[in-house]
XYZ file of C-alpha atoms in Angstrom:
350
model
C 7.360 -2.639 -22.507
C 7.973 0.969 -21.524
C 11.527 2.300 -21.590
C 13.218 3.195 -18.328
C 15.552 6.142 -18.760
C 15.929 9.582 -17.227
C 13.308 11.972 -18.587
C 13.286 15.647 -17.702
C 9.594 15.613 -16.813
C 10.119 12.718 -14.402
C 13.019 14.499 -12.739
C 10.802 17.577 -12.351
C 8.160 15.354 -10.783
C 10.597 13.835 -8.275
C 11.802 17.294 -7.275
C 8.232 18.482 -6.650
C 7.358 15.437 -4.568
C 10.530 15.731 -2.508
C 9.782 19.407 -1.835
C 6.262 18.401 -0.763
C 7.978 16.063 1.711
C 9.939 19.035 3.109
C 13.230 17.978 1.548
C 15.488 20.872 0.683
C 18.906 22.372 1.151
C 20.788 20.540 3.899
C 18.131 17.889 4.617
C 19.847 14.657 5.672
C 18.524 11.894 3.408
C 19.369 8.262 2.725
C 18.333 6.581 -0.514
C 17.784 2.946 0.427
C 17.706 0.399 -2.386
C 18.533 -3.224 -3.085
C 20.092 -5.089 -5.964
C 16.663 -5.830 -7.490
C 15.434 -2.229 -7.171
C 14.290 -0.419 -10.297
C 17.477 1.506 -11.259
C 15.696 4.469 -12.836
C 13.930 5.266 -9.546
C 17.209 5.302 -7.643
C 18.806 7.495 -10.302
C 15.897 9.958 -10.408
C 15.978 10.195 -6.617
C 19.720 10.828 -6.635
C 19.498 13.612 -9.216
C 16.496 15.280 -7.581
C 18.157 15.303 -4.155
C 21.314 16.753 -5.682
C 19.335 19.522 -7.361
C 17.592 20.367 -4.079
C 20.853 20.576 -2.150
C 20.066 17.727 0.226
C 22.872 16.043 2.158
C 22.299 12.491 1.004
C 23.906 9.090 0.986
C 23.041 5.951 -0.956
C 22.723 2.541 0.689
C 22.245 -0.544 -1.465
C 21.544 -3.941 0.088
C 21.646 -7.353 -1.593
C 18.142 -8.615 -2.293
C 17.512 -11.560 0.072
C 17.013 -15.073 -1.209
C 13.468 -16.340 -1.804
C 12.408 -18.638 1.042
C 8.585 -18.544 0.928
C 6.601 -21.507 -0.475
C 5.061 -19.281 -3.175
C 6.119 -16.070 -4.951
C 5.746 -13.057 -2.655
C 4.812 -9.774 -4.319
C 3.320 -6.414 -3.380
C 3.363 -6.863 0.409
C 4.859 -3.627 1.732
C 7.283 -5.723 3.782
C 10.854 -5.417 2.576
C 13.444 -7.773 4.039
C 16.313 -5.952 2.338
C 17.901 -4.558 5.521
C 18.144 -8.087 6.975
C 18.749 -6.770 10.479
C 22.055 -5.157 9.505
C 22.979 -3.021 12.523
C 25.194 -0.605 10.597
C 22.364 0.164 8.183
C 19.774 0.526 10.938
C 21.961 2.924 12.913
C 22.738 4.976 9.810
C 19.051 5.293 8.922
C 18.212 6.412 12.468
C 20.497 9.421 11.945
C 18.700 10.589 8.790
C 15.774 12.969 8.557
C 14.283 11.185 5.551
C 14.588 7.723 4.040
C 13.798 7.726 0.332
C 12.850 4.077 0.112
C 13.440 2.496 -3.297
C 13.418 -1.113 -2.096
C 11.228 -3.490 -4.071
C 8.570 -4.020 -1.401
C 9.045 -0.949 0.787
C 9.776 -0.594 4.503
C 6.268 0.203 5.762
C 5.838 -3.220 7.395
C 9.545 -4.085 7.578
C 10.713 -5.450 10.949
C 13.393 -2.744 11.261
C 11.107 0.258 10.745
C 9.644 0.427 14.294
C 13.129 0.811 15.776
C 14.082 3.464 13.226
C 10.806 5.295 13.834
C 11.213 5.120 17.622
C 14.521 6.976 17.392
C 12.371 10.051 16.788
C 14.285 11.617 13.934
C 13.363 9.871 10.693
C 10.406 9.970 8.331
C 9.820 7.526 5.492
C 8.949 8.168 1.857
C 8.399 4.969 -0.109
C 8.882 5.471 -3.840
C 6.990 2.387 -4.891
C 8.327 0.020 -7.509
C 6.368 1.499 -10.414
C 7.425 2.682 -13.829
C 8.038 6.468 -13.584
C 5.120 7.123 -15.941
C 2.762 5.737 -13.279
C 4.391 7.852 -10.574
C 4.109 10.928 -12.789
C 0.380 10.423 -13.306
C -0.279 9.786 -9.600
C 1.938 12.570 -8.277
C 0.678 13.627 -4.819
C -0.554 17.158 -4.296
C -0.929 19.293 -1.190
C -4.702 19.453 -1.728
C -5.064 15.748 -0.961
C -3.597 16.136 2.536
C -6.633 17.651 4.323
C -9.030 15.169 2.723
C -7.003 12.156 3.833
C -6.669 13.670 7.307
C -10.454 14.103 7.459
C -11.034 10.506 6.405
C -8.640 9.212 9.060
C -10.364 11.368 11.686
C -13.742 9.930 10.668
C -12.383 6.412 11.106
C -10.942 7.209 14.528
C -14.218 8.667 15.756
C -16.386 5.795 14.474
C -17.436 2.716 16.401
C -18.502 0.592 13.440
C -17.878 0.295 9.717
C -20.315 -1.550 7.494
C -19.608 -2.435 3.873
C -22.263 -3.584 1.408
C -22.390 -4.116 -2.341
C -24.844 -5.163 -5.059
C -22.854 -8.400 -5.447
C -23.782 -9.468 -1.909
C -21.081 -8.074 0.368
C -22.273 -7.377 3.907
C -19.342 -6.914 6.259
C -19.345 -5.399 9.746
C -16.146 -4.141 11.408
C -15.870 -3.068 15.043
C -13.600 -0.008 14.931
C -13.406 0.636 18.651
C -9.744 1.072 19.648
C -8.614 0.264 16.102
C -5.433 2.104 15.085
C -6.206 4.250 12.046
C -3.977 5.996 9.555
C -3.421 6.971 5.985
C -1.193 8.922 3.679
C -1.743 11.520 0.971
C 1.671 10.614 -0.451
C 3.782 12.923 1.675
C 4.836 13.551 5.266
C 6.858 16.267 6.951
C 7.268 15.256 10.601
C 9.503 12.670 12.311
C 7.888 9.236 12.188
C 5.641 10.112 9.254
C 5.143 7.303 6.747
C 4.241 8.133 3.157
C 4.168 6.207 -0.071
C 3.911 7.411 -3.639
C 1.279 6.801 -5.046
C -0.677 7.725 -1.917
C -4.209 8.626 -0.955
C -5.929 6.115 1.313
C -7.559 5.872 4.744
C -7.160 2.658 6.745
C -8.071 0.994 10.029
C -6.418 -2.055 11.602
C -9.188 -3.864 13.522
C -8.407 -5.625 16.786
C -9.203 -9.210 17.706
C -12.622 -10.672 16.872
C -13.804 -7.444 15.240
C -14.582 -8.425 11.624
C -17.536 -10.572 10.573
C -19.714 -11.076 7.531
C -19.532 -11.805 3.839
C -17.357 -10.314 1.110
C -18.232 -10.950 -2.525
C -15.541 -9.833 -4.939
C -17.066 -9.272 -8.360
C -15.870 -9.092 -11.941
C -13.688 -5.988 -12.271
C -12.412 -6.016 -8.685
C -8.682 -6.579 -8.235
C -6.219 -8.938 -6.592
C -3.083 -6.833 -6.149
C -0.861 -9.692 -5.027
C -1.467 -11.325 -8.402
C -1.808 -7.938 -10.174
C -4.948 -9.204 -11.863
C -8.474 -7.955 -12.511
C -11.095 -10.531 -11.567
C -13.042 -12.209 -14.355
C -15.225 -14.231 -11.969
C -16.710 -13.867 -8.499
C -15.087 -14.948 -5.246
C -17.362 -15.335 -2.218
C -15.673 -15.086 1.204
C -17.053 -15.822 4.646
C -15.340 -13.927 7.483
C -15.810 -15.042 11.081
C -14.062 -13.333 14.005
C -11.417 -11.819 11.685
C -10.616 -14.974 9.694
C -11.636 -16.004 6.201
C -13.301 -19.356 6.823
C -14.632 -20.078 3.331
C -13.532 -19.129 -0.189
C -16.206 -20.058 -2.717
C -16.121 -19.808 -6.478
C -15.507 -21.994 -9.506
C -13.513 -19.535 -11.615
C -9.746 -19.363 -11.913
C -9.674 -16.345 -9.572
C -11.075 -18.359 -6.667
C -8.988 -21.407 -7.574
C -5.738 -19.419 -7.498
C -6.757 -17.621 -4.312
C -7.417 -20.901 -2.496
C -4.207 -22.478 -3.770
C -2.091 -19.511 -2.724
C -3.614 -19.381 0.747
C -3.244 -23.117 1.274
C 0.436 -23.021 0.295
C 1.304 -20.970 3.378
C -0.059 -23.597 5.770
C -0.556 -20.715 8.203
C -3.899 -19.786 9.763
C -2.790 -16.174 10.195
C -2.595 -15.802 6.416
C -6.409 -15.983 6.473
C -6.723 -13.194 9.062
C -7.896 -9.657 8.312
C -5.126 -7.083 8.183
C -6.703 -3.710 7.383
C -9.822 -2.144 5.889
C -10.475 1.268 4.390
C -11.004 3.229 1.214
C -9.055 5.043 -1.504
C -8.877 8.804 -2.044
C -6.626 9.510 -5.043
C -8.547 11.314 -7.806
C -6.125 10.312 -10.573
C -5.867 6.611 -9.780
C -7.751 4.624 -12.417
C -9.097 1.065 -12.519
C -8.399 0.842 -16.245
C -4.682 1.465 -15.703
C -4.253 -2.224 -14.904
C -5.082 -3.028 -18.520
C -2.479 -0.608 -19.851
C 0.735 -1.834 -18.229
C 2.755 -5.022 -18.098
C 2.970 -6.569 -14.636
C 6.679 -5.772 -14.403
C 5.881 -2.085 -14.920
C 3.786 -1.799 -11.768
C 3.749 -2.589 -8.079
C -0.019 -1.959 -8.193
C 0.034 0.570 -5.349
C -2.091 2.907 -7.483
C -5.008 0.524 -7.061
C -4.830 0.706 -3.265
C -5.671 4.388 -3.571
C -8.542 4.317 -6.089
C -10.986 7.029 -5.027
C -14.135 5.438 -3.605
C -12.861 1.873 -3.643
C -13.187 -0.421 -0.632
C -9.780 -1.870 0.208
C -9.433 -4.908 2.423
C -6.391 -6.954 3.172
C -5.487 -10.332 4.607
C -2.290 -11.186 6.434
C -0.241 -9.629 9.201
C -1.963 -7.337 11.699
C 0.410 -6.490 14.517
C -2.378 -4.748 16.432
C -4.276 -8.031 16.653
C -1.116 -9.993 17.450
C -0.994 -11.821 14.109
C 2.144 -12.164 11.988
C 2.581 -13.902 8.637
C 4.255 -13.393 5.268
C 1.091 -14.269 3.348
C -0.642 -11.090 2.207
C -3.410 -9.946 -0.137
C -4.542 -6.388 -0.922
C -7.981 -6.449 -2.518
C -9.682 -3.274 -3.810
C -13.361 -3.519 -4.736
C -15.691 -1.434 -6.896
C -19.276 -0.308 -6.310
C -19.289 -0.721 -2.522
C -21.138 1.407 0.010
C -19.235 2.156 3.223
C -20.910 3.571 6.316
C -19.407 4.703 9.615
C -21.948 4.488 12.437
C -24.641 4.665 9.772
C -23.202 7.710 8.008
C -22.400 7.090 4.338
C -18.825 7.980 3.370
C -18.728 5.983 0.117
C -21.855 5.200 -1.904
C -21.760 2.738 -4.787
C -18.033 3.350 -5.176
C -18.176 7.160 -5.010
C -16.805 9.319 -2.186
C -19.453 11.374 -0.414
C -19.677 14.745 1.326
C -16.495 16.569 2.252
C -14.389 13.621 1.125
C -15.607 14.184 -2.426
C -15.575 17.982 -2.527
């Protein structure tokens, strides 16, 4: 297990990332954490903000009790605020929330209200060991590439995803909200997470159909595992209707889904691809599960990322959630290849 202590190089890294997020002298910042947060991340954030001259406060919430029928990990939906009005109002007065909660506020129920106040931007420092954050530090150069990828998604009518394993998925992108993050944001309402570097679309109702075949070497980020056997999914009008496979990966997937007893857990949440040049598939073999939140693997350059669970744009809400990056896929937008056999193409790759 890696040690978690303050290292000078990690403090330097936090300072650089905060500057990239336009945090400096006098910036009003709140560090939000919970009792199960990784202490070293809170401490590094505190010291970096002090060095930069930010006007910051620290808010720690008690981690809520576990109420789900199965363990819930790596969802991007923190329940730490628990609707606390004092905390919500305080966060609405800040320019930046440095989010050190375990799951992050991106899909938290309180974030839309905080965002709507028009003052606050969000930087999620994901629950990774600092060594992972150091290696996946965002850079300014990634910003234009992510912006281009998001623009391509917004202008497209259809995404098609194929793979040698048998994937053939068609997504209607018309009117689909699209977004992404290079790992930093500088305007009110901006949402960033570190590691960053991905482009996503949230399809509307009855927009996703086809077959997804996850192969050996693909990843299940909820379980933080690399697949050792195939899982064959059928998707009809946004919902996974069949999960085939005899290996332990398919067995665990079916069992986890069934435990929710919630049809919306089988619905499609978002689709897209990764952009981070320093994210690595092999990293999963190098760290203990407790050392990573597995956000790095959402951003793997050239990967196809799909997700099941909540999709507010399609009117579906659930706590069940999977993020599932895949290798070796080809992604086209209106017939134009943006990812070929797991490699970014054109301006996205340059």
